[in-house]
Tab-separated table of C-alpha atoms in Angstrom:
chain	number	residue	atom	x	y	z
A	1	MET	CA	23.897	47.600	-12.317
A	2	GLU	CA	27.103	46.598	-10.493
A	3	ALA	CA	29.551	49.764	-9.820
A	4	HIS	CA	32.091	47.042	-8.053
A	5	ASN	CA	33.705	49.893	-6.405
A	6	LYS	CA	35.653	48.131	-3.406
A	7	LYS	CA	37.490	46.105	-6.546
A	8	ARG	CA	37.733	49.280	-8.381
A	9	CYS	CA	39.111	51.989	-5.902
A	10	THR	CA	42.768	49.377	-5.866
A	11	THR	CA	43.045	50.046	-9.725
A	12	LYS	CA	44.646	52.529	-11.714
A	13	GLN	CA	41.541	54.014	-13.263
A	14	TRP	CA	39.918	54.746	-9.435
A	15	GLY	CA	42.940	57.285	-9.336
A	16	THR	CA	42.197	58.715	-12.899
A	17	ASP	CA	38.368	58.576	-12.451
A	18	TYR	CA	38.791	60.497	-9.261
A	19	VAL	CA	41.052	63.172	-10.926
A	20	ASN	CA	39.143	64.009	-14.029
A	21	ILE	CA	35.742	63.699	-12.992
A	22	VAL	CA	34.730	63.324	-8.920
A	23	LEU	CA	37.337	67.099	-8.326
A	24	TYR	CA	35.986	68.130	-11.743
A	25	LEU	CA	31.783	67.896	-10.957
A	26	ARG	CA	32.888	68.929	-7.395
A	27	ASP	CA	35.051	71.172	-6.973
A	28	ARG	CA	35.369	72.801	-10.651
A	29	LEU	CA	30.979	73.198	-11.100
A	30	LYS	CA	30.310	73.396	-7.275
A	31	LEU	CA	28.220	70.083	-7.184
A	32	THR	CA	29.145	68.768	-4.157
A	33	ARG	CA	25.154	67.703	-3.281
A	34	PHE	CA	26.781	64.322	-4.842
A	35	SER	CA	29.424	62.778	-2.641
A	36	GLU	CA	32.980	61.671	-3.897
A	37	ASP	CA	31.002	57.768	-3.830
A	38	VAL	CA	27.998	58.789	-6.017
A	39	VAL	CA	29.929	60.020	-8.613
A	40	HIS	CA	32.316	56.605	-8.123
A	41	THR	CA	29.269	54.775	-8.332
A	42	ALA	CA	28.247	56.275	-11.173
A	43	CYS	CA	31.409	55.953	-12.947
A	44	GLY	CA	31.870	52.274	-11.838
A	45	ILE	CA	28.196	51.600	-13.656
A	46	LEU	CA	28.801	52.831	-16.580
A	47	GLU	CA	32.808	51.414	-16.907
A	48	ILE	CA	31.752	48.091	-15.841
A	49	ASN	CA	28.005	47.869	-17.905
A	50	SER	CA	28.175	50.079	-20.909
A	51	HIS	CA	28.519	49.639	-24.514
A	52	GLU	CA	30.559	50.835	-27.189
A	53	VAL	CA	28.343	52.572	-29.877
A	54	ARG	CA	28.998	54.930	-32.889
A	55	THR	CA	27.561	58.694	-32.757
A	56	ALA	CA	26.237	59.461	-36.335
A	57	SER	CA	29.329	61.562	-36.968
A	58	GLY	CA	31.736	58.438	-36.111
A	59	PHE	CA	32.613	58.744	-32.931
A	60	SER	CA	32.682	56.234	-30.373
A	61	ALA	CA	31.026	56.931	-27.415
A	62	ARG	CA	29.129	54.633	-24.295
A	63	ALA	CA	25.494	54.199	-24.146
A	64	LEU	CA	24.093	52.227	-21.197
A	65	TYR	CA	21.510	50.238	-21.942
A	66	PRO	CA	20.262	48.338	-18.889
A	67	THR	CA	18.324	44.906	-20.256
A	68	VAL	CA	21.046	44.404	-21.879
A	69	ALA	CA	23.487	44.663	-19.460
A	70	LEU	CA	21.511	42.027	-17.404
A	71	MET	CA	22.897	39.045	-19.743
A	72	ASN	CA	25.767	37.081	-18.235
A	73	HIS	CA	29.087	36.818	-20.490
A	74	SER	CA	30.460	34.153	-23.298
A	75	CYS	CA	33.420	34.342	-24.753
A	76	VAL	CA	31.419	32.284	-27.469
A	77	CYS	CA	28.219	34.440	-27.155
A	78	ASN	CA	24.878	33.645	-28.923
A	79	THR	CA	23.818	37.224	-29.245
A	80	ILE	CA	25.218	40.266	-31.490
A	81	TYR	CA	23.410	43.893	-30.830
A	82	SER	CA	23.342	46.783	-33.206
A	83	VAL	CA	22.926	50.326	-32.824
A	84	PHE	CA	20.976	52.806	-34.507
A	85	THR	CA	23.189	56.277	-34.905
A	86	ASN	CA	19.811	58.015	-35.601
A	87	ASP	CA	18.091	58.072	-32.191
A	88	TYR	CA	20.954	54.859	-30.394
A	89	LYS	CA	18.040	52.784	-30.169
A	90	VAL	CA	19.162	49.103	-29.537
A	91	GLN	CA	18.683	46.153	-31.325
A	92	LEU	CA	19.659	43.233	-29.798
A	93	ARG	CA	19.510	39.302	-32.082
A	94	THR	CA	20.220	36.504	-31.593
A	95	THR	CA	23.120	34.520	-33.904
A	96	VAL	CA	22.760	30.818	-33.855
A	97	LYS	CA	18.788	28.984	-33.082
A	98	VAL	CA	18.174	29.258	-29.210
A	99	PRO	CA	15.857	26.920	-27.630
A	100	LYS	CA	13.070	28.032	-25.644
A	101	GLY	CA	14.297	28.724	-21.956
A	102	GLY	CA	18.128	28.741	-23.082
A	103	GLU	CA	19.831	31.653	-21.996
A	104	LEU	CA	20.834	34.621	-24.336
A	105	PHE	CA	25.017	34.957	-23.854
A	106	GLY	CA	26.549	38.570	-24.613
A	107	SER	CA	30.292	39.292	-25.126
A	108	TYR	CA	32.018	42.073	-23.070
A	109	THR	CA	35.493	41.431	-24.471
A	110	HIS	CA	36.852	41.142	-28.135
A	111	SER	CA	36.263	37.903	-29.259
A	112	LEU	CA	39.454	37.477	-31.011
A	113	LEU	CA	41.737	37.539	-28.538
A	114	PRO	CA	43.361	34.471	-27.214
A	115	THR	CA	42.704	33.639	-23.874
A	116	LEU	CA	44.924	34.621	-21.611
A	117	LEU	CA	44.357	38.378	-22.833
A	118	ARG	CA	40.884	37.954	-22.996
A	119	ARG	CA	40.846	37.094	-19.239
A	120	GLU	CA	42.776	39.635	-18.338
A	121	GLN	CA	40.975	42.614	-19.850
A	122	LEU	CA	37.526	41.210	-18.105
A	123	LEU	CA	39.475	41.023	-14.678
A	124	GLU	CA	40.182	44.577	-15.190
A	125	SER	CA	37.782	46.201	-16.868
A	126	LYS	CA	34.381	43.902	-15.695
A	127	HIS	CA	35.748	42.398	-12.498
A	128	PHE	CA	34.941	39.320	-12.651
A	129	ILE	CA	36.907	35.675	-13.930
A	130	CYS	CA	35.597	33.769	-16.914
A	131	ALA	CA	35.401	30.256	-16.895
A	132	CYS	CA	33.161	29.443	-19.853
A	133	SER	CA	34.089	26.779	-21.861
A	134	ARG	CA	36.051	28.308	-24.775
A	135	CYS	CA	38.455	29.273	-21.876
A	136	SER	CA	38.245	26.313	-20.664
A	137	ASP	CA	39.505	24.137	-23.303
A	138	PRO	CA	43.509	25.171	-23.808
A	139	THR	CA	42.863	23.972	-27.351
A	140	GLU	CA	39.958	27.471	-27.543
A	141	MET	CA	37.644	24.734	-29.097
A	142	GLY	CA	40.245	23.695	-31.565
A	143	THR	CA	40.797	26.238	-33.004
A	144	HIS	CA	43.771	27.277	-31.363
A	145	MET	CA	44.159	30.234	-30.826
A	146	SER	CA	45.889	30.555	-28.377
A	147	SER	CA	48.120	28.063	-29.728
A	148	LEU	CA	52.298	28.482	-30.023
A	149	LYS	CA	54.372	26.022	-32.716
A	150	CYS	CA	56.788	23.952	-30.977
A	151	SER	CA	60.041	25.103	-31.621
A	152	LYS	CA	61.920	21.850	-30.796
A	153	CYS	CA	59.595	19.679	-32.870
A	154	ASP	CA	58.108	19.932	-36.584
A	155	ASN	CA	54.562	18.762	-35.358
A	156	GLY	CA	53.819	19.806	-32.006
A	157	VAL	CA	51.734	22.467	-30.818
A	158	VAL	CA	52.473	24.177	-27.220
A	159	VAL	CA	49.036	24.516	-24.751
A	160	SER	CA	48.384	25.326	-21.676
A	161	LEU	CA	47.981	22.445	-19.055
A	162	ASP	CA	45.795	24.638	-17.495
A	163	SER	CA	44.036	27.186	-19.272
A	164	LEU	CA	41.851	28.732	-16.328
A	165	ASP	CA	46.058	29.488	-14.483
A	166	PRO	CA	47.367	31.984	-16.078
A	167	GLU	CA	50.668	31.135	-14.288
A	168	SER	CA	50.234	27.687	-15.829
A	169	THR	CA	52.630	25.683	-17.583
A	170	TRP	CA	52.880	25.693	-21.259
A	171	LYS	CA	53.440	22.237	-22.698
A	172	CYS	CA	54.210	20.551	-26.398
A	173	THR	CA	51.787	18.257	-27.405
A	174	HIS	CA	54.097	16.121	-28.883
A	175	CYS	CA	58.016	16.445	-27.274
A	176	ASP	CA	58.803	16.965	-23.806
A	177	PHE	CA	59.377	20.954	-24.187
A	178	SER	CA	57.540	23.063	-21.827
A	179	THR	CA	57.491	27.205	-20.655
A	180	PRO	CA	56.315	28.389	-17.849
A	181	GLY	CA	52.947	30.942	-18.298
A	182	SER	CA	54.825	33.891	-17.668
A	183	ALA	CA	57.160	33.551	-20.581
A	184	ILE	CA	54.123	32.692	-22.929
A	185	LYS	CA	52.282	35.808	-21.731
A	186	LYS	CA	55.392	37.897	-22.436
A	187	VAL	CA	55.499	36.934	-25.633
A	188	PHE	CA	52.107	37.854	-26.296
A	189	ASP	CA	52.178	40.893	-25.250
A	190	ILE	CA	55.074	41.694	-27.579
A	191	ILE	CA	53.306	40.294	-30.352
A	192	TYR	CA	49.580	42.066	-29.641
A	193	ALA	CA	51.530	45.610	-29.397
A	194	ALA	CA	53.312	44.983	-32.574
A	195	ILE	CA	49.325	44.590	-33.706
A	196	SER	CA	47.919	47.903	-31.973
A	197	SER	CA	50.785	49.386	-34.130
A	198	ALA	CA	50.099	48.377	-37.345
A	199	ASP	CA	46.059	48.781	-36.847
A	200	SER	CA	46.843	52.570	-35.687
A	201	VAL	CA	47.948	52.407	-39.531
A	202	THR	CA	44.500	53.206	-41.617
A	203	VAL	CA	43.654	52.704	-45.251
A	204	GLU	CA	44.030	56.233	-45.941
A	205	ALA	CA	47.786	55.614	-45.428
A	206	GLY	CA	47.083	52.882	-49.098
A	207	ALA	CA	49.908	50.647	-49.169
A	208	GLU	CA	51.248	50.976	-46.074
A	209	ALA	CA	48.501	49.681	-44.096
A	210	ILE	CA	48.687	46.660	-45.985
A	211	GLN	CA	52.221	46.201	-46.111
A	212	ILE	CA	52.844	46.588	-42.345
A	213	ARG	CA	50.258	44.085	-41.111
A	214	GLU	CA	51.695	41.741	-43.988
A	215	ASN	CA	54.847	42.366	-42.409
A	216	VAL	CA	53.967	41.521	-38.647
A	217	ILE	CA	52.720	38.150	-39.907
A	218	LYS	CA	55.809	37.228	-41.809
A	219	LYS	CA	57.543	37.742	-38.266
A	220	TYR	CA	55.653	36.269	-35.636
A	221	HIS	CA	53.683	33.617	-38.222
A	222	SER	CA	56.254	30.490	-37.535
A	223	VAL	CA	56.052	31.179	-34.278
A	224	LEU	CA	52.221	30.919	-34.366
A	225	HIS	CA	49.644	28.683	-34.820
A	226	PRO	CA	48.228	28.824	-38.395
A	227	ARG	CA	44.656	30.017	-36.773
A	228	HIS	CA	45.996	31.498	-33.603
A	229	ALA	CA	44.080	34.870	-32.575
A	230	PHE	CA	47.056	37.478	-33.182
A	231	LEU	CA	47.243	36.024	-37.243
A	232	THR	CA	43.448	35.978	-37.285
A	233	MET	CA	42.719	39.594	-36.168
A	234	LEU	CA	45.707	40.518	-39.160
A	235	ARG	CA	43.813	38.464	-42.019
A	236	LEU	CA	40.236	40.361	-40.678
A	237	SER	CA	42.115	43.239	-41.247
A	238	LEU	CA	43.656	42.326	-44.685
A	239	SER	CA	40.775	40.818	-45.870
A	240	GLN	CA	39.312	44.127	-45.967
A	241	LEU	CA	41.918	46.186	-46.895
A	242	TYR	CA	42.523	44.062	-50.561
A	243	GLY	CA	40.523	45.635	-52.874
A	244	ARG	CA	39.975	48.837	-50.911
A	245	VAL	CA	43.723	50.553	-50.682
A	246	ASP	CA	46.065	52.433	-53.486
A	247	GLU	CA	47.961	50.043	-55.840
A	248	TYR	CA	45.820	47.291	-54.438
A	249	GLU	CA	42.205	47.811	-55.887
A	250	LEU	CA	40.064	44.490	-56.964
A	251	ASP	CA	40.977	45.246	-60.640
A	252	ASP	CA	44.713	45.544	-60.541
A	253	LEU	CA	45.180	42.478	-57.849
A	254	PRO	CA	47.149	39.626	-59.733
A	255	ASP	CA	45.730	36.345	-59.680
A	256	VAL	CA	48.002	35.205	-56.816
A	257	VAL	CA	46.801	38.104	-54.345
A	258	LEU	CA	43.505	37.385	-55.427
A	259	GLU	CA	44.406	33.639	-54.139
A	260	HIS	CA	45.445	35.578	-50.840
A	261	LYS	CA	42.810	37.029	-49.982
A	262	VAL	CA	40.446	33.878	-50.581
A	263	ASP	CA	43.015	31.591	-48.011
A	264	MET	CA	42.886	34.651	-45.760
A	265	CYS	CA	38.820	34.563	-45.626
A	266	ARG	CA	38.493	30.852	-45.641
A	267	LEU	CA	41.279	30.414	-42.736
A	268	LEU	CA	38.704	33.135	-41.138
A	269	LEU	CA	36.014	31.694	-41.217
A	270	GLN	CA	37.076	28.402	-40.029
A	271	VAL	CA	37.883	30.384	-36.938
A	272	LEU	CA	34.701	32.830	-36.680
A	273	ASP	CA	32.842	29.484	-37.684
A	274	VAL	CA	33.781	28.342	-33.519
A	275	ILE	CA	34.134	31.410	-31.858
A	276	VAL	CA	31.185	33.570	-33.306
A	277	PRO	CA	28.897	31.452	-35.110
A	278	GLY	CA	25.935	31.762	-36.975
A	279	TYR	CA	24.694	35.328	-38.389
A	280	SER	CA	27.269	37.435	-37.086
A	281	ARG	CA	28.970	40.988	-38.433
A	282	GLU	CA	32.413	39.308	-38.598
A	283	ARG	CA	31.215	36.002	-40.754
A	284	GLY	CA	29.018	38.503	-42.879
A	285	MET	CA	31.814	41.259	-43.793
A	286	THR	CA	34.129	37.969	-44.128
A	287	LEU	CA	31.596	36.128	-46.827
A	288	TYR	CA	31.185	39.515	-48.908
A	289	GLU	CA	34.705	39.718	-48.753
A	290	LEU	CA	35.614	36.289	-50.019
A	291	HIS	CA	33.221	36.655	-53.053
A	292	ALA	CA	34.580	39.139	-54.808
A	293	PRO	CA	37.892	37.363	-55.528
A	294	LEU	CA	36.424	34.330	-56.443
A	295	LEU	CA	34.393	35.873	-59.146
A	296	PHE	CA	37.755	37.048	-60.752
A	297	LEU	CA	39.336	34.183	-60.306
A	298	ALA	CA	37.004	32.331	-62.174
A	299	ARG	CA	36.559	34.760	-64.766
A	300	SER	CA	40.800	34.853	-65.387
A	301	GLN	CA	40.231	30.798	-65.449
A	302	TRP	CA	37.643	30.744	-68.064
A	303	THR	CA	39.251	33.845	-69.841
A	304	ALA	CA	42.632	31.407	-70.247
A	305	ASN	CA	40.751	28.364	-71.205
A	306	VAL	CA	41.249	26.772	-68.169
A	307	ILE	CA	37.423	26.148	-67.337
A	308	ASP	CA	34.644	25.711	-69.722
A	309	ASP	CA	31.276	27.188	-69.453
A	310	ALA	CA	29.955	24.488	-67.019
A	311	GLY	CA	32.902	25.172	-65.182
A	312	VAL	CA	32.523	28.847	-64.459
A	313	LYS	CA	29.075	28.437	-64.050
A	314	SER	CA	29.470	26.626	-60.853
A	315	LYS	CA	32.030	28.561	-59.500
A	316	MET	CA	29.503	31.807	-60.043
A	317	THR	CA	26.952	29.869	-58.708
A	318	GLU	CA	28.728	28.968	-55.303
A	319	VAL	CA	29.415	32.819	-55.567
A	320	ALA	CA	26.226	34.157	-55.493
A	321	ASN	CA	25.959	31.121	-52.690
A	322	ILE	CA	28.232	32.901	-50.357
A	323	LEU	CA	26.859	36.464	-51.611
A	324	LYS	CA	23.368	35.630	-50.642
A	325	GLU	CA	24.495	34.775	-46.985
A	326	ALA	CA	26.468	37.417	-46.601
A	327	THR	CA	23.536	40.115	-47.848
A	328	THR	CA	21.093	38.352	-45.516
A	329	ILE	CA	23.793	38.815	-42.575
A	330	LEU	CA	25.084	42.371	-43.136
A	331	SER	CA	20.952	42.962	-44.252
A	332	LEU	CA	20.020	42.954	-40.176
A	333	GLU	CA	22.170	46.038	-39.175
A	334	PRO	CA	20.753	49.427	-39.152
A	335	PRO	CA	21.095	50.715	-42.612
A	336	GLU	CA	22.841	53.338	-41.730
A	337	THR	CA	25.774	51.414	-40.898
A	338	ILE	CA	28.865	50.236	-43.089
A	339	GLU	CA	27.370	47.348	-42.871
A	340	GLY	CA	24.113	48.332	-43.372
A	341	GLN	CA	25.526	50.262	-46.756
A	342	ILE	CA	27.455	46.593	-47.725
A	343	SER	CA	24.309	44.862	-47.550
A	344	LEU	CA	23.065	47.123	-50.309
A	345	VAL	CA	25.780	46.906	-52.338
A	346	ALA	CA	25.936	43.040	-52.198
A	347	ASN	CA	22.224	42.900	-52.430
A	348	GLU	CA	22.850	44.705	-56.056
A	349	SER	CA	25.729	42.709	-57.018
A	350	LEU	CA	23.636	39.138	-56.608
A	351	LYS	CA	21.323	40.525	-59.165
A	352	GLN	CA	24.003	41.235	-61.565
A	353	LEU	CA	25.605	37.824	-60.431
A	354	ASN	CA	22.382	35.870	-61.180
A	355	GLU	CA	21.511	37.152	-64.423
A	356	SER	CA	25.324	36.574	-65.977
A	357	ILE	CA	24.331	32.736	-64.735
A	358	LYS	CA	21.339	33.041	-66.412
A	359	SER	CA	22.680	34.173	-69.183
A	360	LEU	CA	25.577	31.251	-69.334
């Protein structure tokens, strides 16, 4: 496994490792049998090849899985890993059908980031320049997760002329407007900082957790493409907050908010189906979040005589199919994880829903 000491020695992290790890081990603990180079190499191997895991008590940790680390990276990967917290064994599985002899890819960055930030993160933390099919496409495979709305015309989308060059000019697809890549990077940094700040407000904050994220969307939705990575990240959080926080519990949500949650989930799925296709955790969770507001809306319409018995049965059958797929995906996760626990709840809900459908 690579440590990339020659590249890392010029970084800020190298100095941090020297003070916090190298000097601590060699001076404080007197482990002088390990040279500075050996300790730096161990740090590099961990920083570049480790995977994030959660302990049984919920803390974040790093684990090294040498076989899993052999996989090449792609920003549209075809595998996912899960870690069992009782013994920290790792389970690697494919999320889509891979032909015999086909290559397995993992992702070593956050899939929901736009190309500029993904490539920057990979270069800084993993020390390679990604040129995968997604990074090479200015439209991010048609999702437009990096695209901006043009401020000079009504229908234009501003995209990079060369998404593999961070300094490339960005240009509107419908008019002559253009702007340097450095200006786009500044905009991205500002919005990403706002999202990071919003993410620090957790479910325990109640309604504020929803309001602060909605405010970020409201502030920047006129700048970003509807499927932009930043809006996608916020929608993913909001889809799991609506129905779970004080003042926004599922039973209390009016139809207009239920419809808002449905719209967010459907927009999410449009993006997830491209960048994390197949049986991914994100897809499983989003399908689970989609089923409840659809079911509540169907019952509301039936009660108001907007739809008849046949109509509500059709809508409930659609919900059952969504819930079935969510259960199938989430059941692949270790039972002690949040996703594994939700799969058990989803399975019971599916049984009850199927009984309700039969009774109609």
